[in-house]
Amino acid sequence: MSPNTTRLRGRTALVTGSTGGLGVAIAKALADQGAFVVVSGRDKERGDAVVAEIRAAGGQAGFVAADLGAGADEVLRLAQQAAESAGGPIDILVNNAGVWGLPEPTSEVSEQALLESYRTNVVAPFLLTGALVPAMVERGRGAIVNVGSITGLIGGDRSALYSSTKAAVHSLTKSWAVEYGPRGVRVNAVAPGPIATERAAEAADHLAPVLARIPSRRMSTPDEVAAAVVFLAGDDAANIHGTILSVDGGWAAA
Ligand SMILES: NC(=O)c1ccc[n+]([C@@H]2O[C@H](COP(=O)([O-])OP(=O)(O)OC[C@H]3O[C@@H](n4cnc5c(N)ncnc54)[C@H](OP(=O)(O)O)[C@@H]3O)[C@@H](O)[C@H]2O)c1
């Protein structure tokens, strides 16, 4: 079987956090469009399974294990090994890996939780982008899609830690668009509302009142968010720079 379309044929993509949840849908969607996808996360077994699924569907993929909370050396190793796995420089970087949990009062957030969230959600994408973008600039082309969150655009009750990391991701998106757009690299973000991933059940009680006031009255599917990422990564979005595309069922508008 060959990939469904050829829109991204010949491109290489690295999707962080693609061993589970939303990242799996993004990896598969990019591969479906013909890209070679480097799947990454800490869990090799789940990563290998995603690669096997992509290959079984006729796509191309490889796996590189990395713990994005482990510091700069680990992030730089991922950047290097991703290019090796893909057989050339990375064209598309999707900064998707992120730590999220149930709402927690600010006064109960530990310093350790604060640092862990910032390390994975902000520091790692910052360092990974810094490691991969020079080769994109050198070739005069590249696309970076950051996964933010609607909670980084609006305030959230007991969500200060997570929301602030995602607001930082949105801010990085705009600054990088200004910094790298003139040199051929487009940087954009998606801001999902609640997504129906395997972990959604964990947040069911918290989400019920939210869903009741979202215009669509439902969560997004992972495939719906992945479609927005593929759009921003591809040439259909050739003149879109620094946008934060909400995929939230209208939550932010309500
Ligand atoms: N789910 C939602 O409703 C929702 C809404 C808005 C935004 N988002 C954002 O969407 C992104 C994906 O969320 P999700 O719900 O799919 O999360 P998830 O189901 O918890 O999956 C997280 C992914 O990130 C990886 N990951 C976590 N910590 C990592 C680390 N230290 N190093 C390397 N990889 C790490 C995990 O892989 P390993 O376990 O293999 O390391 C996994 O593949 C996140 O940025 C999240 O903030 C989610």
Coordinates of C-alpha atoms and ligand atoms in Angstrom, one line a residue:
M1 CA 0.0 0.0 0.0
S2 CA 1.3 3.5 -0.7
P3 CA 0.7 6.6 1.4
N4 CA -2.7 8.2 0.8
T5 CA -1.3 11.3 -0.8
T6 CA 2.1 12.7 -1.8
R7 CA 1.8 16.2 -0.4
L8 CA 4.8 15.7 1.9
R9 CA 6.8 13.2 -0.2
G10 CA 10.5 13.7 0.2
R11 CA 10.2 15.6 3.5
T12 CA 11.4 14.4 6.8
A13 CA 9.5 15.1 10.0
L14 CA 10.3 14.7 13.7
V15 CA 7.3 14.4 16.0
T16 CA 8.1 14.5 19.7
G17 CA 5.8 12.6 22.1
S18 CA 4.5 10.3 19.3
T19 CA 4.6 7.1 21.3
G20 CA 1.1 7.9 22.7
G21 CA -1.9 10.2 22.5
L22 CA -2.1 13.0 20.0
G23 CA 1.4 12.5 18.8
V24 CA 0.6 9.1 17.3
A25 CA -2.2 10.7 15.2
I26 CA 0.2 13.4 14.0
A27 CA 2.9 11.0 13.1
K28 CA 0.5 8.8 11.1
A29 CA -1.1 11.8 9.4
L30 CA 2.3 13.2 8.3
A31 CA 3.4 9.7 7.1
D32 CA 0.1 9.4 5.2
Q33 CA 1.1 12.5 3.3
G34 CA 4.4 10.8 2.3
A35 CA 6.8 12.2 4.9
F36 CA 9.4 10.1 6.5
V37 CA 8.5 10.4 10.2
V38 CA 10.8 10.1 13.2
V39 CA 8.7 8.9 16.1
S40 CA 10.0 9.8 19.5
G41 CA 9.3 9.4 23.2
R42 CA 10.7 7.6 26.2
D43 CA 8.9 4.3 25.6
K44 CA 10.7 2.2 22.9
E45 CA 8.1 -0.5 22.9
R46 CA 5.2 1.9 22.1
G47 CA 7.4 3.8 19.7
D48 CA 8.3 0.7 17.7
A49 CA 4.6 -0.2 17.6
V50 CA 3.8 3.2 16.0
V51 CA 6.6 2.8 13.5
A52 CA 5.3 -0.7 12.6
E53 CA 1.8 0.7 12.1
I54 CA 3.1 3.4 9.8
R55 CA 5.1 0.9 7.8
A56 CA 2.2 -1.5 7.6
A57 CA 0.2 1.3 6.0
G58 CA 2.9 1.9 3.4
G59 CA 4.6 4.8 5.1
Q60 CA 8.2 5.4 6.2
A61 CA 9.2 5.9 9.8
G62 CA 11.9 5.3 12.4
F63 CA 12.1 5.6 16.2
V64 CA 14.5 7.5 18.4
A65 CA 14.1 7.3 22.1
A66 CA 14.6 10.4 24.2
D67 CA 13.6 11.8 27.6
L68 CA 12.9 15.5 26.9
G69 CA 13.0 16.2 30.6
A70 CA 16.6 15.1 30.9
G71 CA 18.4 18.2 29.8
A72 CA 20.2 19.7 26.9
D73 CA 22.6 16.8 26.1
E74 CA 19.6 14.4 25.6
V75 CA 17.7 17.0 23.5
L76 CA 20.7 17.5 21.3
R77 CA 21.3 13.8 20.9
L78 CA 17.6 13.5 19.7
A79 CA 18.2 16.2 17.1
Q80 CA 21.3 14.4 15.8
Q81 CA 19.8 10.9 15.8
A82 CA 16.5 12.0 14.3
A83 CA 18.4 13.3 11.2
E84 CA 20.4 10.1 11.1
S85 CA 17.2 8.0 11.3
A86 CA 15.6 10.1 8.5
G87 CA 18.7 9.9 6.3
G88 CA 19.0 13.7 6.1
P89 CA 18.1 17.0 7.8
I90 CA 14.7 17.4 9.4
D91 CA 12.3 19.5 7.3
I92 CA 9.3 19.5 9.7
L93 CA 9.5 19.6 13.5
V94 CA 6.4 19.1 15.6
N95 CA 7.0 20.0 19.2
N96 CA 4.2 17.9 20.6
A97 CA 5.5 16.2 23.8
G98 CA 4.0 17.8 26.8
V99 CA 3.3 17.1 30.5
W100 CA -0.3 17.8 31.6
G101 CA -2.4 16.8 34.6
L102 CA -5.5 17.5 36.5
P103 CA -6.1 21.1 37.7
E104 CA -4.3 21.9 40.9
P105 CA -4.4 25.0 43.2
T106 CA -1.3 27.2 42.7
S107 CA -0.4 27.0 46.4
E108 CA -0.2 23.2 46.1
V109 CA 2.1 23.0 43.0
S110 CA 5.6 21.9 44.1
E111 CA 8.8 23.4 42.8
Q112 CA 9.6 19.9 41.3
A113 CA 6.3 19.8 39.3
L114 CA 6.9 23.4 38.2
L115 CA 10.4 22.6 36.9
E116 CA 9.4 19.3 35.3
S117 CA 6.6 20.9 33.4
Y118 CA 8.7 23.8 32.2
R119 CA 11.6 21.4 31.3
T120 CA 9.4 19.3 29.0
N121 CA 6.9 21.8 27.7
V122 CA 9.1 24.8 27.2
V123 CA 12.9 24.2 27.7
A124 CA 12.9 21.0 25.5
P125 CA 11.1 22.6 22.5
F126 CA 13.3 25.6 22.8
L127 CA 16.5 23.6 22.7
L128 CA 15.3 21.2 20.0
T129 CA 14.2 24.1 17.8
G130 CA 17.6 25.7 18.4
A131 CA 19.3 22.5 17.4
L132 CA 17.3 21.8 14.2
V133 CA 16.5 25.2 12.8
P134 CA 20.1 26.1 11.6
A135 CA 20.0 23.3 9.0
M136 CA 16.5 24.5 7.9
V137 CA 17.8 28.1 7.5
E138 CA 20.8 26.8 5.6
R139 CA 18.5 25.1 3.1
G140 CA 16.1 28.1 3.1
R141 CA 13.1 25.9 4.0
G142 CA 11.4 24.2 7.0
A143 CA 8.3 24.2 9.1
I144 CA 7.9 24.0 12.8
V145 CA 4.5 23.3 14.4
N146 CA 4.2 23.7 18.1
V147 CA 1.4 22.1 20.1
G148 CA 0.1 24.7 22.5
S149 CA -3.3 24.6 24.2
I150 CA -6.4 26.7 24.4
T151 CA -5.6 27.0 28.1
G152 CA -2.5 29.1 27.0
L153 CA -4.8 31.6 25.4
I154 CA -7.5 31.9 28.1
G155 CA -7.3 31.7 31.9
G156 CA -8.0 28.4 33.5
D157 CA -9.2 27.6 37.1
R158 CA -6.3 25.8 38.9
S159 CA -4.5 25.6 35.7
A160 CA -1.8 28.3 36.2
L161 CA 1.2 25.9 35.8
Y162 CA 0.1 24.1 32.7
S163 CA -1.5 27.2 31.1
S164 CA 1.6 29.3 31.6
T165 CA 3.8 26.7 29.9
K166 CA 1.5 26.7 26.9
A167 CA 1.3 30.5 26.8
A168 CA 5.1 30.3 26.6
V169 CA 4.8 27.9 23.7
H170 CA 2.5 30.4 21.9
S171 CA 4.9 33.2 22.6
L172 CA 7.9 31.2 21.3
T173 CA 5.8 30.5 18.1
K174 CA 5.4 34.1 17.4
S175 CA 9.0 35.1 18.2
W176 CA 10.4 32.2 16.1
A177 CA 8.1 33.2 13.2
V178 CA 9.6 36.7 13.2
E179 CA 13.2 35.4 13.7
Y180 CA 13.1 32.6 11.1
G181 CA 10.3 33.5 8.6
P182 CA 12.6 35.8 6.6
R183 CA 15.0 32.8 6.2
G184 CA 12.4 30.4 4.8
V185 CA 11.3 28.7 8.0
R186 CA 7.6 28.9 8.9
V187 CA 6.7 28.6 12.6
N188 CA 3.1 28.1 13.7
A189 CA 1.1 26.4 16.5
V190 CA -2.1 24.6 17.1
A191 CA -4.0 25.3 20.3
P192 CA -6.2 22.3 21.0
G193 CA -9.1 22.2 23.4
P194 CA -9.9 18.9 25.0
I195 CA -8.8 15.9 22.9
A196 CA -10.4 12.4 23.0
T197 CA -7.1 10.6 23.6
E198 CA -6.6 7.4 25.8
R199 CA -6.0 9.7 28.8
A200 CA -9.2 11.8 28.3
A201 CA -11.1 9.6 30.8
E202 CA -8.7 10.8 33.6
A203 CA -10.1 14.3 33.1
A204 CA -13.7 13.3 32.5
D205 CA -15.1 14.9 35.7
H206 CA -13.2 18.1 35.1
L207 CA -14.2 18.3 31.4
A208 CA -17.9 17.7 31.7
P209 CA -18.8 21.3 32.6
V210 CA -16.3 22.6 30.0
L211 CA -17.8 20.5 27.2
A212 CA -21.3 21.7 28.2
R213 CA -20.4 25.3 27.1
I214 CA -18.1 24.5 24.1
P215 CA -20.1 25.4 21.0
S216 CA -19.4 22.0 19.4
R217 CA -20.3 20.3 22.7
R218 CA -17.6 17.7 22.3
M219 CA -13.9 17.0 22.4
S220 CA -11.8 17.1 19.2
T221 CA -10.6 13.7 17.9
P222 CA -6.8 13.3 17.7
D223 CA -7.2 13.1 13.9
E224 CA -8.9 16.5 13.8
V225 CA -6.0 18.1 15.6
A226 CA -3.5 16.2 13.5
A227 CA -5.1 17.5 10.3
A228 CA -4.5 21.0 11.5
V229 CA -0.8 20.2 12.1
V230 CA -0.4 18.6 8.7
F231 CA -2.0 21.7 7.1
L232 CA 0.4 24.1 8.9
A233 CA 3.4 21.9 8.1
G234 CA 2.6 21.7 4.4
D235 CA 2.8 24.0 1.4
D236 CA -1.0 24.8 1.6
A237 CA 0.1 27.0 4.5
A238 CA 3.0 28.6 2.6
N239 CA 2.3 32.1 3.6
I240 CA 1.1 31.4 7.2
H241 CA 3.6 32.4 9.8
G242 CA 3.2 32.8 13.5
T243 CA -0.4 31.8 13.8
I244 CA -2.0 30.0 16.7
L245 CA -4.7 27.8 15.2
S246 CA -7.3 26.9 17.7
V247 CA -8.8 23.4 17.3
D248 CA -11.2 23.7 20.3
G249 CA -14.8 23.3 19.1
G250 CA -15.1 27.1 19.6
W251 CA -14.3 27.1 23.3
A252 CA -12.3 30.3 23.1
A253 CA -15.1 32.0 21.3
A254 CA -17.8 31.1 23.8
Ligands
LIG1 N1 -5.1 15.8 25.6 C1 -5.6 17.0 25.5 O1 -6.8 17.2 25.8 C2 -4.7 18.2 25.1 C3 -5.3 19.5 24.9 C4 -4.6 20.5 24.5 C5 -3.2 20.4 24.3 N2 -2.6 19.1 24.5 C6 -1.2 19.0 24.3 O2 -1.0 18.0 23.3 C7 0.2 17.4 23.5 C8 0.1 15.9 23.5 O3 -0.8 15.6 24.6 P1 -1.4 14.2 24.8 O4 -2.8 14.4 25.5 O5 -1.3 13.3 23.6 O6 -0.4 13.6 26.0 P2 -0.1 12.1 26.4 O7 -1.2 11.2 26.0 O8 0.2 12.2 27.9 O9 1.2 11.8 25.6 C9 2.3 12.5 25.8 C10 3.4 12.1 24.8 O10 4.5 12.9 25.2 C11 5.6 12.0 25.5 N3 6.3 12.5 26.6 C12 5.9 13.0 27.9 N4 6.9 13.3 28.6 C13 8.0 13.1 27.9 C14 9.4 13.3 28.1 N5 9.9 13.8 29.3 N6 10.3 13.0 27.1 C15 9.9 12.5 25.9 N7 8.6 12.3 25.7 C16 7.7 12.6 26.6 C17 4.9 10.7 25.9 O11 5.8 9.6 25.5 P3 6.6 8.6 26.5 O12 5.6 8.2 27.6 O13 7.0 7.5 25.6 O14 7.8 9.3 27.0 C18 3.7 10.7 24.9 O15 4.1 10.2 23.7 C19 0.8 18.0 24.7 O16 1.7 19.0 24.4 C20 -0.4 18.5 25.5 O17 -0.1 19.6 26.3 C21 -3.4 18.0 24.9

